[in-house]
XYZ file of C-alpha atoms in Angstrom:
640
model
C 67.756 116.512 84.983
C 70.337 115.325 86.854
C 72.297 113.127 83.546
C 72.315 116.534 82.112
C 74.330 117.915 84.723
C 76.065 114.561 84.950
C 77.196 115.149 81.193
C 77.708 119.045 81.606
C 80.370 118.315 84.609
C 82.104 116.371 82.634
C 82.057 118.615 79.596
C 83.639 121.243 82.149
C 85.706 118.485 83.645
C 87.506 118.264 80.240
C 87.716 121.880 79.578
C 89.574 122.510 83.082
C 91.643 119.078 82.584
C 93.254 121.048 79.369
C 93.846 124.118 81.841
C 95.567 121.661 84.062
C 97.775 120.235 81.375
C 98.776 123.114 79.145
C 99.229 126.326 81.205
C 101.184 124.828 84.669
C 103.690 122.756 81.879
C 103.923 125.761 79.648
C 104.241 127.931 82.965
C 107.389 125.353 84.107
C 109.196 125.560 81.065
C 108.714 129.474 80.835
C 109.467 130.218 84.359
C 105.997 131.584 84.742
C 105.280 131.585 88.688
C 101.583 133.083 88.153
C 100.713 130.165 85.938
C 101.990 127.484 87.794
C 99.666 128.016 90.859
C 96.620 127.094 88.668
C 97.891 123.623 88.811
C 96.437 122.327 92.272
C 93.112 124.162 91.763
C 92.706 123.242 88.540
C 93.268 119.274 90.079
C 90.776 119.955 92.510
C 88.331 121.257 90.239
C 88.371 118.139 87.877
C 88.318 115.849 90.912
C 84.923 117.477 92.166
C 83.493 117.736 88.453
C 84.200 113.798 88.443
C 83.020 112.751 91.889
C 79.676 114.755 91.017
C 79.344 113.392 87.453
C 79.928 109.363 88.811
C 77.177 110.267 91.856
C 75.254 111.473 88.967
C 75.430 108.070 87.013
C 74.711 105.849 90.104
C 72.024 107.913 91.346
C 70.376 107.184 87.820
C 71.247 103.056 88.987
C 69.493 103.542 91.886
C 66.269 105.060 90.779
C 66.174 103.021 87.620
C 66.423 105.986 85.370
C 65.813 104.013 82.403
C 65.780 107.287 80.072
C 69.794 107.150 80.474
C 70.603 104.381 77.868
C 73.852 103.231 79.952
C 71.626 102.328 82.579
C 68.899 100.375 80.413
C 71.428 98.308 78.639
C 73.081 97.363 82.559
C 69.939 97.110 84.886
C 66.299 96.361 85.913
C 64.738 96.769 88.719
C 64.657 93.214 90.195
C 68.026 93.608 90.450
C 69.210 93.588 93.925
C 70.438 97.260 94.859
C 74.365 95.867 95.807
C 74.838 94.954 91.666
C 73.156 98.183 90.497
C 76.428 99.843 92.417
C 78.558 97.425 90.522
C 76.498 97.967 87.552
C 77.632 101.542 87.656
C 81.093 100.383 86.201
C 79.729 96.709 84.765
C 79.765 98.055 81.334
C 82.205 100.096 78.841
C 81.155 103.770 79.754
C 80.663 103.463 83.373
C 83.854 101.705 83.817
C 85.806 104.340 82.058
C 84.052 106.839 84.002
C 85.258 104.864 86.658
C 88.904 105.070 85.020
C 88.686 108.687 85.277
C 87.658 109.334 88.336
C 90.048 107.329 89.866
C 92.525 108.863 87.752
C 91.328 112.721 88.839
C 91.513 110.669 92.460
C 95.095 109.960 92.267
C 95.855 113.531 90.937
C 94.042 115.182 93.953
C 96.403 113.262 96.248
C 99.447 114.071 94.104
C 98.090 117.711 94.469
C 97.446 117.629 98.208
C 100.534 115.967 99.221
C 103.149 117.482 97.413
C 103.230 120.892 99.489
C 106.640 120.443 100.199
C 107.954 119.562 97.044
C 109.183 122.280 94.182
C 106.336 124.519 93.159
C 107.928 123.953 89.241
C 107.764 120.278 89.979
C 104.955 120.074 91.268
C 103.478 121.776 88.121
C 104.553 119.465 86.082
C 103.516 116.411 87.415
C 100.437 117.811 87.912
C 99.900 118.779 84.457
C 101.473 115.827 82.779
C 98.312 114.363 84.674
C 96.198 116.372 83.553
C 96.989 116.475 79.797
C 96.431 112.363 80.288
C 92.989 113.159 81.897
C 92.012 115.707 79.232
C 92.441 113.200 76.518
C 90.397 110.324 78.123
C 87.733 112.398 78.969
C 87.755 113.768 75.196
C 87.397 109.669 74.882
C 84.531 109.228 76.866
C 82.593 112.310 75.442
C 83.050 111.629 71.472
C 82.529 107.989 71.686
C 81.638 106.615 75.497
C 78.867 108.972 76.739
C 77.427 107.414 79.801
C 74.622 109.970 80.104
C 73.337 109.341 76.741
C 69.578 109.631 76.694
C 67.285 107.193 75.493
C 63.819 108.612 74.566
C 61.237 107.623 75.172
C 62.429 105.972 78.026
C 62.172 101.442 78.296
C 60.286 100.746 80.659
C 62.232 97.734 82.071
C 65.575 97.380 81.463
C 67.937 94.615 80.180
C 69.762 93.967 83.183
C 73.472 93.266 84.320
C 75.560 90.228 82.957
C 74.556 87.004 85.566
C 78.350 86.705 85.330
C 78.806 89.823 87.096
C 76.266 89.859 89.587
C 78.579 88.760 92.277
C 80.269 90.694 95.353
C 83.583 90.622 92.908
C 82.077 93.092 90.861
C 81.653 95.444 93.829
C 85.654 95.201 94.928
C 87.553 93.702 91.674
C 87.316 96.147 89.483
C 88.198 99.643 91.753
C 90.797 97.394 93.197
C 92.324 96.278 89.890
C 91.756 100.234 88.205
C 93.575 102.198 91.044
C 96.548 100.084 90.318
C 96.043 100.705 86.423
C 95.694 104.394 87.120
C 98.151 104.455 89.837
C 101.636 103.717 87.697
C 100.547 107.203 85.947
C 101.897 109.146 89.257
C 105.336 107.630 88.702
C 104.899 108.162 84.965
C 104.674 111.461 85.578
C 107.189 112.097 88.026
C 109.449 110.509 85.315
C 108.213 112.661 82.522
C 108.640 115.312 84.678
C 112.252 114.762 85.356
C 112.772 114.493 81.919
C 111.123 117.561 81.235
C 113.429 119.558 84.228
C 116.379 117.752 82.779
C 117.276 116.730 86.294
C 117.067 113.291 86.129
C 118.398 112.734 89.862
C 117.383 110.801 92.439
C 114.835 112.920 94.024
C 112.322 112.065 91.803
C 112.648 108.249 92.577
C 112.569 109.321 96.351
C 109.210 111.054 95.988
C 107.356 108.540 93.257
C 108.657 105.541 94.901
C 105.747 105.357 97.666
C 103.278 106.235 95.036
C 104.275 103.502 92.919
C 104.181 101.343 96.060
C 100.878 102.200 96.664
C 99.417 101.295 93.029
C 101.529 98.146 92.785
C 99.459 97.405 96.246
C 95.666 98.003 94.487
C 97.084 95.790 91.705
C 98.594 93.132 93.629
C 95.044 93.502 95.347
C 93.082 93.390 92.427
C 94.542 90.563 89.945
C 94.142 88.540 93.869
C 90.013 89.472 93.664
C 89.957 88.727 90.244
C 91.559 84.980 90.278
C 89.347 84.614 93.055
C 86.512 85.394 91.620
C 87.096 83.331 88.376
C 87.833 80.601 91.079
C 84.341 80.380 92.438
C 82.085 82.017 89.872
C 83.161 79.982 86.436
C 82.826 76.689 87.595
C 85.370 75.027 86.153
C 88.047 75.781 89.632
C 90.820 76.868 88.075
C 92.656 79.866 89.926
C 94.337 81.466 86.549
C 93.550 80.675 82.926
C 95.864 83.084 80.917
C 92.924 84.701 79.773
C 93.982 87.711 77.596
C 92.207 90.186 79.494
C 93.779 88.764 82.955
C 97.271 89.221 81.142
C 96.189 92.949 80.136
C 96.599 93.332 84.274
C 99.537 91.117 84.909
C 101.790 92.420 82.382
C 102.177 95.745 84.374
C 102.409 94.294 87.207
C 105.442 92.324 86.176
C 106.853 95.852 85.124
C 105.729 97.504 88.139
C 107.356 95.208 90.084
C 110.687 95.580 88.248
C 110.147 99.477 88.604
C 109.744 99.127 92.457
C 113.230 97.248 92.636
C 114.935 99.690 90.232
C 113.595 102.950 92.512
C 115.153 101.378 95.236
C 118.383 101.167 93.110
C 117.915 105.003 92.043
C 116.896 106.480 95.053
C 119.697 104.643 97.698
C 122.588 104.747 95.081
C 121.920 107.584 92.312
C 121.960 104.486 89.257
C 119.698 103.096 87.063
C 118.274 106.551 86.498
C 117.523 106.414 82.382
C 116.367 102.628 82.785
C 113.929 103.324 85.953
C 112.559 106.168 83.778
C 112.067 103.768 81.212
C 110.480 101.470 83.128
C 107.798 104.048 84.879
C 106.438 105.080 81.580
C 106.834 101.145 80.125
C 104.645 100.677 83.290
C 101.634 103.143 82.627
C 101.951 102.638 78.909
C 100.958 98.612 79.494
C 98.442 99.732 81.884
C 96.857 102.142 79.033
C 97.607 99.558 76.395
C 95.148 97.263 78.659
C 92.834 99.679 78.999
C 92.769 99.611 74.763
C 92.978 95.684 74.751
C 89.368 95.548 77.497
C 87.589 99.003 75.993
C 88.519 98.279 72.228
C 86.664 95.442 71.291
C 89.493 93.446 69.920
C 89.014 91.443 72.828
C 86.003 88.460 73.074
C 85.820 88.240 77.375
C 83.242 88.564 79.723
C 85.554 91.165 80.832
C 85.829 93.255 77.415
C 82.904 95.563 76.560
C 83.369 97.335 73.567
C 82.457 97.040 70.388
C 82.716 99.729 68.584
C 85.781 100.305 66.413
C 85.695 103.935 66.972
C 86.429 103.318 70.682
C 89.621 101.009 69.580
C 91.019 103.656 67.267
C 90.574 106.402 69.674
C 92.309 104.640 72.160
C 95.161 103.152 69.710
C 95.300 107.176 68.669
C 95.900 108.220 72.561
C 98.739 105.445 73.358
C 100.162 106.385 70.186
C 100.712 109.163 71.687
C 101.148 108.647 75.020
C 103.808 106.403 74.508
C 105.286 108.166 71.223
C 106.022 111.486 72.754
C 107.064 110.040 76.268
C 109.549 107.684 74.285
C 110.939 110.319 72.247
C 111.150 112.738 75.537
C 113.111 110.003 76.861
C 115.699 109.579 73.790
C 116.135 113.039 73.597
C 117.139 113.548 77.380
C 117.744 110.572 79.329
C 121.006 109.414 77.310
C 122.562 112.727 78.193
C 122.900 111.956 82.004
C 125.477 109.996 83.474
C 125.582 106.121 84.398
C 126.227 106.688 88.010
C 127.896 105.124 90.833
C 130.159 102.207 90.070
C 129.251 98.589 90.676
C 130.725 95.157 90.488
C 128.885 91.770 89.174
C 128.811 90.907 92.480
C 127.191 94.178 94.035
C 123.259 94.157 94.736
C 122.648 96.777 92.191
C 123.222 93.637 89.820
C 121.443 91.543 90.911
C 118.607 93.692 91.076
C 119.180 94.526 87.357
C 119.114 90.886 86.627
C 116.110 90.714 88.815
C 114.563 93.535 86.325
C 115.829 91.523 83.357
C 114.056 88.623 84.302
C 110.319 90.700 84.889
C 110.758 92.288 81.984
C 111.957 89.337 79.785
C 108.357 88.222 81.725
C 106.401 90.692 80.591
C 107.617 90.514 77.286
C 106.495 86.763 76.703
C 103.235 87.085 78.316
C 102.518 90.487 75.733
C 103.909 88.134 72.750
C 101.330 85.785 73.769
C 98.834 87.956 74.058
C 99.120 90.497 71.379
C 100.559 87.375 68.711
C 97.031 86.236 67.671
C 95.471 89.432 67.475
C 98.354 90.951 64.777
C 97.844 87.480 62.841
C 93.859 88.280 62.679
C 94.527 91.860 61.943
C 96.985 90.903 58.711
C 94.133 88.261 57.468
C 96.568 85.067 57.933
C 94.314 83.264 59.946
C 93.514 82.934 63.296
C 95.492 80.789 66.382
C 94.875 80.348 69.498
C 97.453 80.980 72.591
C 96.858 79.446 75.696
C 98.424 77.972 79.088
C 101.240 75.110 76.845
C 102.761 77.915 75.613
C 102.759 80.678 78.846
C 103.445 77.543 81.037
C 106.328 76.549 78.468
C 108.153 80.264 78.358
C 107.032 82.022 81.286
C 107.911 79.355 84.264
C 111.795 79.024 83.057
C 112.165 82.640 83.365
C 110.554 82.603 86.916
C 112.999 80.074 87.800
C 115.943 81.915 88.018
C 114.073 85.254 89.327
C 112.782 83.038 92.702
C 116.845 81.801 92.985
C 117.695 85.253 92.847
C 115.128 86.108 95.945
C 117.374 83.923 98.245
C 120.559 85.452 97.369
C 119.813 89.282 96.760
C 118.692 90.594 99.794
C 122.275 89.016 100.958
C 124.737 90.972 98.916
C 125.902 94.421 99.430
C 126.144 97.880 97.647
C 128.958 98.274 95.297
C 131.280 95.208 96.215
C 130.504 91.604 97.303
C 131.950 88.740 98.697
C 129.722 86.448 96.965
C 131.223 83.056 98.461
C 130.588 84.644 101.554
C 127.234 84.701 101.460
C 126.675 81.612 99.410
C 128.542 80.015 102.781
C 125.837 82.205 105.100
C 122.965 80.586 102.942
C 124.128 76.534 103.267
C 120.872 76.650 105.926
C 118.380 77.645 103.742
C 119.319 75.586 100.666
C 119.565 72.409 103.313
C 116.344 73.403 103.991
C 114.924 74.100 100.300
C 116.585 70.133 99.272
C 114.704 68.458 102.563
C 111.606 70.206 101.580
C 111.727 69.189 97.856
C 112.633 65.520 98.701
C 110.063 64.910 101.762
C 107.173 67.107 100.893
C 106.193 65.151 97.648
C 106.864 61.781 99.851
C 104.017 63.009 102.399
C 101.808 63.844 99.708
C 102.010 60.359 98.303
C 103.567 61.446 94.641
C 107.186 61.937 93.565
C 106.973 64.457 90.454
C 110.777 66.629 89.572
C 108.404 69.839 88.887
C 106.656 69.954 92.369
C 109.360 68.949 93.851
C 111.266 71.719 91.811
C 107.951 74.149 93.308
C 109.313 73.126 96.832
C 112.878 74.091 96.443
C 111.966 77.359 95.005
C 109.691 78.000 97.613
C 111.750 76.850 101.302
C 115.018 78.570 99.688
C 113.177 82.048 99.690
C 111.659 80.983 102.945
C 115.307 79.811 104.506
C 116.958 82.581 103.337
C 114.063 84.796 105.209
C 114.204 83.333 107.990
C 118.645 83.784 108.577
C 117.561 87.219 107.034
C 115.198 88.021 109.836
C 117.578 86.927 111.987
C 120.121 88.378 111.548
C 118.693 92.017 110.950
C 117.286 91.536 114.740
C 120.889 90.664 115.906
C 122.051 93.629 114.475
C 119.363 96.110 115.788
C 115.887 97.149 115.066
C 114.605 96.493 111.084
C 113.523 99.348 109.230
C 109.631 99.142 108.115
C 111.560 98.479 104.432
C 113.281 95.459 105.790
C 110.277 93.986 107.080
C 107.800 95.104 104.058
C 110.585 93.548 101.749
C 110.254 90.043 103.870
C 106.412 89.771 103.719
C 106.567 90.554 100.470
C 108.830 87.633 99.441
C 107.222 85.447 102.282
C 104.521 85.787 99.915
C 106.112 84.953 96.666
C 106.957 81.513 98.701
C 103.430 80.839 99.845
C 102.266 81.659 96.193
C 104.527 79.513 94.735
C 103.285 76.413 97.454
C 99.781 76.867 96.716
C 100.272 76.610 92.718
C 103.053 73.719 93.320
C 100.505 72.107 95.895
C 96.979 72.328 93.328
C 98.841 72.037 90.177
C 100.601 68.351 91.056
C 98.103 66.995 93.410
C 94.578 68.703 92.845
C 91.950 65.589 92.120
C 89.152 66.326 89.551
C 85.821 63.774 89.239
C 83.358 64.350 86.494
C 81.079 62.066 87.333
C 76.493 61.160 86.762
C 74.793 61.117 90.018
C 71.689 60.734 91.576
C 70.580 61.105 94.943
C 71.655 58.957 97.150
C 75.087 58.349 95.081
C 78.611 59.022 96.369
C 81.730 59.672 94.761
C 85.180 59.799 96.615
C 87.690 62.796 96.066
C 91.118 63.007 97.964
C 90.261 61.465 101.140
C 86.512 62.685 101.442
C 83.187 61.296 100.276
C 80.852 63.700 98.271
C 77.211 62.259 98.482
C 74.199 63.902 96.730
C 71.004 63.896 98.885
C 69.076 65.799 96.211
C 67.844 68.501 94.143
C 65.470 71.220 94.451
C 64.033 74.304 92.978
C 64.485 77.760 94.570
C 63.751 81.434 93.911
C 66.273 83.896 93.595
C 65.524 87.932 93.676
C 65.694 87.347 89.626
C 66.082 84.175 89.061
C 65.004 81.378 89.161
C 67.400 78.272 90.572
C 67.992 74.523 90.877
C 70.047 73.514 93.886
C 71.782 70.681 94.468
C 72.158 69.211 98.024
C 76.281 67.430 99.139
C 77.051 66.214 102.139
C 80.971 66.285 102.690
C 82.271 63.485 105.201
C 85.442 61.663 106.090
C 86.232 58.840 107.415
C 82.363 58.734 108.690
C 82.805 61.950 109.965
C 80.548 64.924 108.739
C 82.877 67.780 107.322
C 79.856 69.752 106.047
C 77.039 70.477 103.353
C 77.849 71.745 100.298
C 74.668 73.706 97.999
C 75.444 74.178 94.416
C 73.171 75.883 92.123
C 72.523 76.145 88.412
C 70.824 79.071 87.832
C 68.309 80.866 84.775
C 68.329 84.766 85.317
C 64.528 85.972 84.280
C 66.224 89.179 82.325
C 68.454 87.682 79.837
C 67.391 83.409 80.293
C 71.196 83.060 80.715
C 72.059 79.273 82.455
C 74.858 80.088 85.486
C 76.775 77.525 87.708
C 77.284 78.925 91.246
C 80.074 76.711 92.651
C 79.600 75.329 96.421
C 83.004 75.321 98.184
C 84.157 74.139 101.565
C 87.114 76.243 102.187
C 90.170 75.466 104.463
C 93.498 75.896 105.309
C 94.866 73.200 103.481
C 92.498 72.266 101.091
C 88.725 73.366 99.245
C 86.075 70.929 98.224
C 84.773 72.134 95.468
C 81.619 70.772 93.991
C 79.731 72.194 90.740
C 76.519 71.022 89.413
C 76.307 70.389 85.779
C 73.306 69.860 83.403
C 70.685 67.684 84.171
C 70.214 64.095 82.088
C 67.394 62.381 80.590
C 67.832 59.509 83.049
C 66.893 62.108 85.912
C 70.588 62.407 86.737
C 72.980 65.218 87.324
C 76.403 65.850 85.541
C 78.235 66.784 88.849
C 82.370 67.930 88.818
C 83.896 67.290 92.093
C 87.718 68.741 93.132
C 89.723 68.402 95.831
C 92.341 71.321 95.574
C 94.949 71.050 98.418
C 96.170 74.550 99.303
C 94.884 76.022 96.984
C 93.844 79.124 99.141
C 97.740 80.444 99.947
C 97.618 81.319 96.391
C 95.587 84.236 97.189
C 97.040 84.203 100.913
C 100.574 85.143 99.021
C 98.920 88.168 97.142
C 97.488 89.374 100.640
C 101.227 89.203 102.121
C 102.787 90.457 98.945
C 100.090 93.552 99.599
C 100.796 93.516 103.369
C 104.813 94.246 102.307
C 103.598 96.556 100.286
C 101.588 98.646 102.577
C 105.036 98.285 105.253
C 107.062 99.379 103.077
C 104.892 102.635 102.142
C 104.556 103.406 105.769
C 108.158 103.567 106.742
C 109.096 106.342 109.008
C 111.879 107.581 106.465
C 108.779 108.438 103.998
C 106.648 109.934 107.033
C 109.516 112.528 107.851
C 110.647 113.425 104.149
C 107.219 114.070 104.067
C 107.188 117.099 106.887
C 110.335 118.467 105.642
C 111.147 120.765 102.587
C 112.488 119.032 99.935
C 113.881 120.480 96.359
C 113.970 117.854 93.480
């Protein structure tokens, strides 16, 4: 009974979504007052339907409701209870369920927390929302039903991917979609704008700590999801250019570009028409990955679908999406005006150049990506794009964006003395040229690109650090000030840990035995042996490292190759010994007729500040949201 309802709330869910979308816009534009207050109810109403119908779908997990199809083809019950929660969104329909209810979630806070905004506003952001809710749910009922019935019920079901019974299921995905589905707030707010004709700064005041927000879940969530890769593939790498991973990192470039250019729009009244742009560039990517995972054009362990009806359906709603926001845009945008005035040596430039760069970015990765799949599609052949050629475009265009990051947060609104501050900033460039010529020294290797890494890295520190300074000398930082020096604090840590694994990581595919050692970057990896254990379904053979140095014991390490009973699929479970400065990393291959092991051994030296960068990027992030200015336009009546 209770998939029925699951399926009838969101057959409502839809059918109020359209209220939401049509009547509160139509009301705006007509000056209708009594149809603009069915906007927040309406919001609510959808959010409820969707919390009830996702409870619905993971109560059938839990009880092993194998008369709901979704769940049949995603779990059994020797699956352990914490994967039948991930399980919920581990396949196509569950994780654009998932979509949507985040989605509804975002709109419901939108709804809440705009009670001092313009009611006419407020309508239309609120129903631009909607109208994109009403036409994925449409999605998910004609072709994604997750509460289709199977009759007569299996009576065991297939089970979840072995790939995706791990914790990252649990937190990558959420993580990763409220980011997705976050950009749509300040897609809205632009459309909205657009659709007011008052393209002013108000509405980059108001979206700006929205867009924070999602750029924070998506920071989050591309972090989780190298992670995961990391320690769950096996082969310890941290990023592999996978298409799907780009389907996430291409908004993010944009997002990032869009936070900048807010900044720009909301302190100085410019960039209005090209921030616009960039919030609905922003959601459109973030829909256009949604059509790359959910279409099946994708093969991933990440991509689900494979129906083609899914991928036109989808190709149908960005069409439209991003056809009628696009022509919104050319239609009103041009007619406002440019602005304050600037020089080339003002900060507004060189956060435009700073947007030119992300975007130029996001444009190479999306080449990349899309490239192969257009040459497939035309029947010319197929090719394959991987890390020689995103390595080969998109680290030259990184380049000067990091160089930028020293000297930006220097310069002033409107005018500049640049030589000024390129004679405040002799500090942090001695600083950068010590680092790139000693650090490779210490670690025994000279190579021009890490020590290129170095530079990059201690000039955005040194200029930090005078930054920091300074701002205390001169009184008490704002909480933007500070969010905007974590945030490139982590940039520099990021770029360390990539510089730091990518020149001197040490890799050893080597046949052992027990009793045999191999030696990896300083440390001695010896195998003591192999044995069979039982998992709660599956069945495992472990392997058995001891870790020293210099005679010392570091630790023991306990790889497994694993054989899931449901689907007899092989998986490597890397062991790693995690620190500071460096991860042993040992993964146990197949076994040989000689009774050996294939074993792959790596020493990765700081390999973990990659992922300690995201954290402070999201740290800035979550500063920045919470500054006070935010808090107080936020009690106060505002018009926009």
């Amino acid at each position: 009974m209770i998939p029925e309802l699951g399926h009838y709330a969101l057959i409502l869910a839809f059918c109020v979504a359209l209220v939401q979308g049509v009547l509160p816009l139509f009301g705006a534009q007509q000056g209708r007052r009594e149809w603009l207050v069915l906007a927040r109810p309406a919001a609510q109403t959808v959010f409820l339907l969707l919390v009830f119908a996702f409870g619905s779908l993971a109560w059938s997990f839990y009880v092993n409701d194998f008369s709901v199809l979704y769940v049949a083809e995603h779990s059994n019950t020797s699956l352990p209870t914490v994967y039948r929660l991930g399980a919920v969104w581990g396949g196509h329909e569950g994780s654009l369920l998932l979509w949507l209810l985040l989605l509804s979630t975002w709109t419901f806070l939108v709804a809440q927390l705009s009670k001092t905004l313009d009611e006419f506003m407020v309508a239309r952001v609120i129903g631009v929302l909607g109208l994109v809710s009403s036409g994925l749910l449409l999605f998910v009922l004609a072709t994604s039903n997750p509460f289709e019935r199977l009759l007569p019920a299996a009576q065991e079901g297939r089970s979840l991917n072995p790939l995706l019974q791990d914790p990252g299921l649990v937190f990558h995905p959420p993580m990763l979609y409220m980011g997705y589905v976050g950009f749509s707030v300040a897609f809205a707010f632009a459309i909205a704008s657009l659709l007011s004709n008052r393209l002013d700064a108000a509405w980059a005041r108001w979206s700006r700590p929205w867009t924070t927000a999602a750029w924070i879940f998506l920071t989050l969530g591309i972090a989780l999801g190298s992670w995961w890769a990391y320690y769950e593939l096996g082969w310890g790498g941290w990023w592999f250019w996978d298409p799907v991973e780009n389907a996430s990192f291409i908004p993010w470039l944009v997002g990032t570009a869009l936070l900048h250019s807010l900044a720009v729009t909301e302190k100085r009244g410019v960039f209005k028409s090209w921030t616009v742009l960039l919030a609905i560039t922003a959601f459109s990517l973030s829909l256009l990955g949604t059509f790359l995972v959910r279409s099946g054009v994708l093969t991933s362990v990440h991509a689900f679908a494979t129906d083609p009806r899914r991928g036109i359906f989808i190709l149908i709603l960005l069409s439209l999406v991003v056809g009628s926001s696009l022509t919104l845009y050319a239609v009103r945008a041009p007619k406002r005006a440019m602005g304050a005035k600037f020089t080339l040596t003002a900060r507004e430039t060189m956060i435009l150049l700073g947007n030119v760069f992300l975007v130029t970015a996001a444009a190479s990765v999306l080449l990349g990506t899309l490239y192969p799949l257009l040459i497939d599609a035309l029947n010319l052949g197929k090719i394959s794009v991987g890390p020689p050629y995103f390595n080969a475009v998109f680290v030259p265009i990184m380049i000067p964006l990091l160089v930028l990051m020293g000297i930006g947060p220097w310069t002033n609104w409107k005018n500049t003395n640049l030589l000024a501050v390129i004679k405040r900033l002799w500090i942090a460039a001695l600083l950068a040229v010590l680092a790139a010529l000693l650090i490779p020294r210490v670690m025994g290797e000279f190579t021009w690109l890490a020590s290129l890494g170095f530079l990059l890295a201690f000039w955005i520190i040194g200029s930090g650090i005078q930054q920091v300074i300074r701002q205390f000398k001169a009184g008490k930082p704002t909480g933007s000030f500070i969010g905007m020096q974590f945030a490139h604090l982590g940039i520099a840590i990021f770029v360390i840990g990539v510089t730091m694994v990518g020149a001197y990581q040490e890799e050893r595919d080597v046949k052992m035995s027990s009793g045999d050692t191999v030696a990896v970057g300083g440390y001695q990896i010896q195998m003591q042996g192999i044995a069979a254990v039982t998992g709660p379904n599956y069945m495992a053979t472990r392997g058995t490292f001891v870790v020293s140095r210099k005679g010392q014991l570091e630790t023991t390490l306990y790889p497994e190759k694993r054989n899931y009973v449901a689907s007899t699929m092989p998986m490597t479970e890397a062991a790693i010994n995690a620190g500071l400065t460096r991860d042993i990393y040992v993964s146990l291959g197949e076994a040989l007729p000689d009774q050996s092991w294939a074993v792959r051994v790596y020493y990765k030296p700081f390999v973990d500040w990659i992922w300690g960068g995201c954290l402070l990027m999201a740290i800035g992030g979550i500063i920045a949201m919470l500054d006070k200015r935010y808090r107080s336009k936020l009690r106060g009546k505002h018009e926009i």
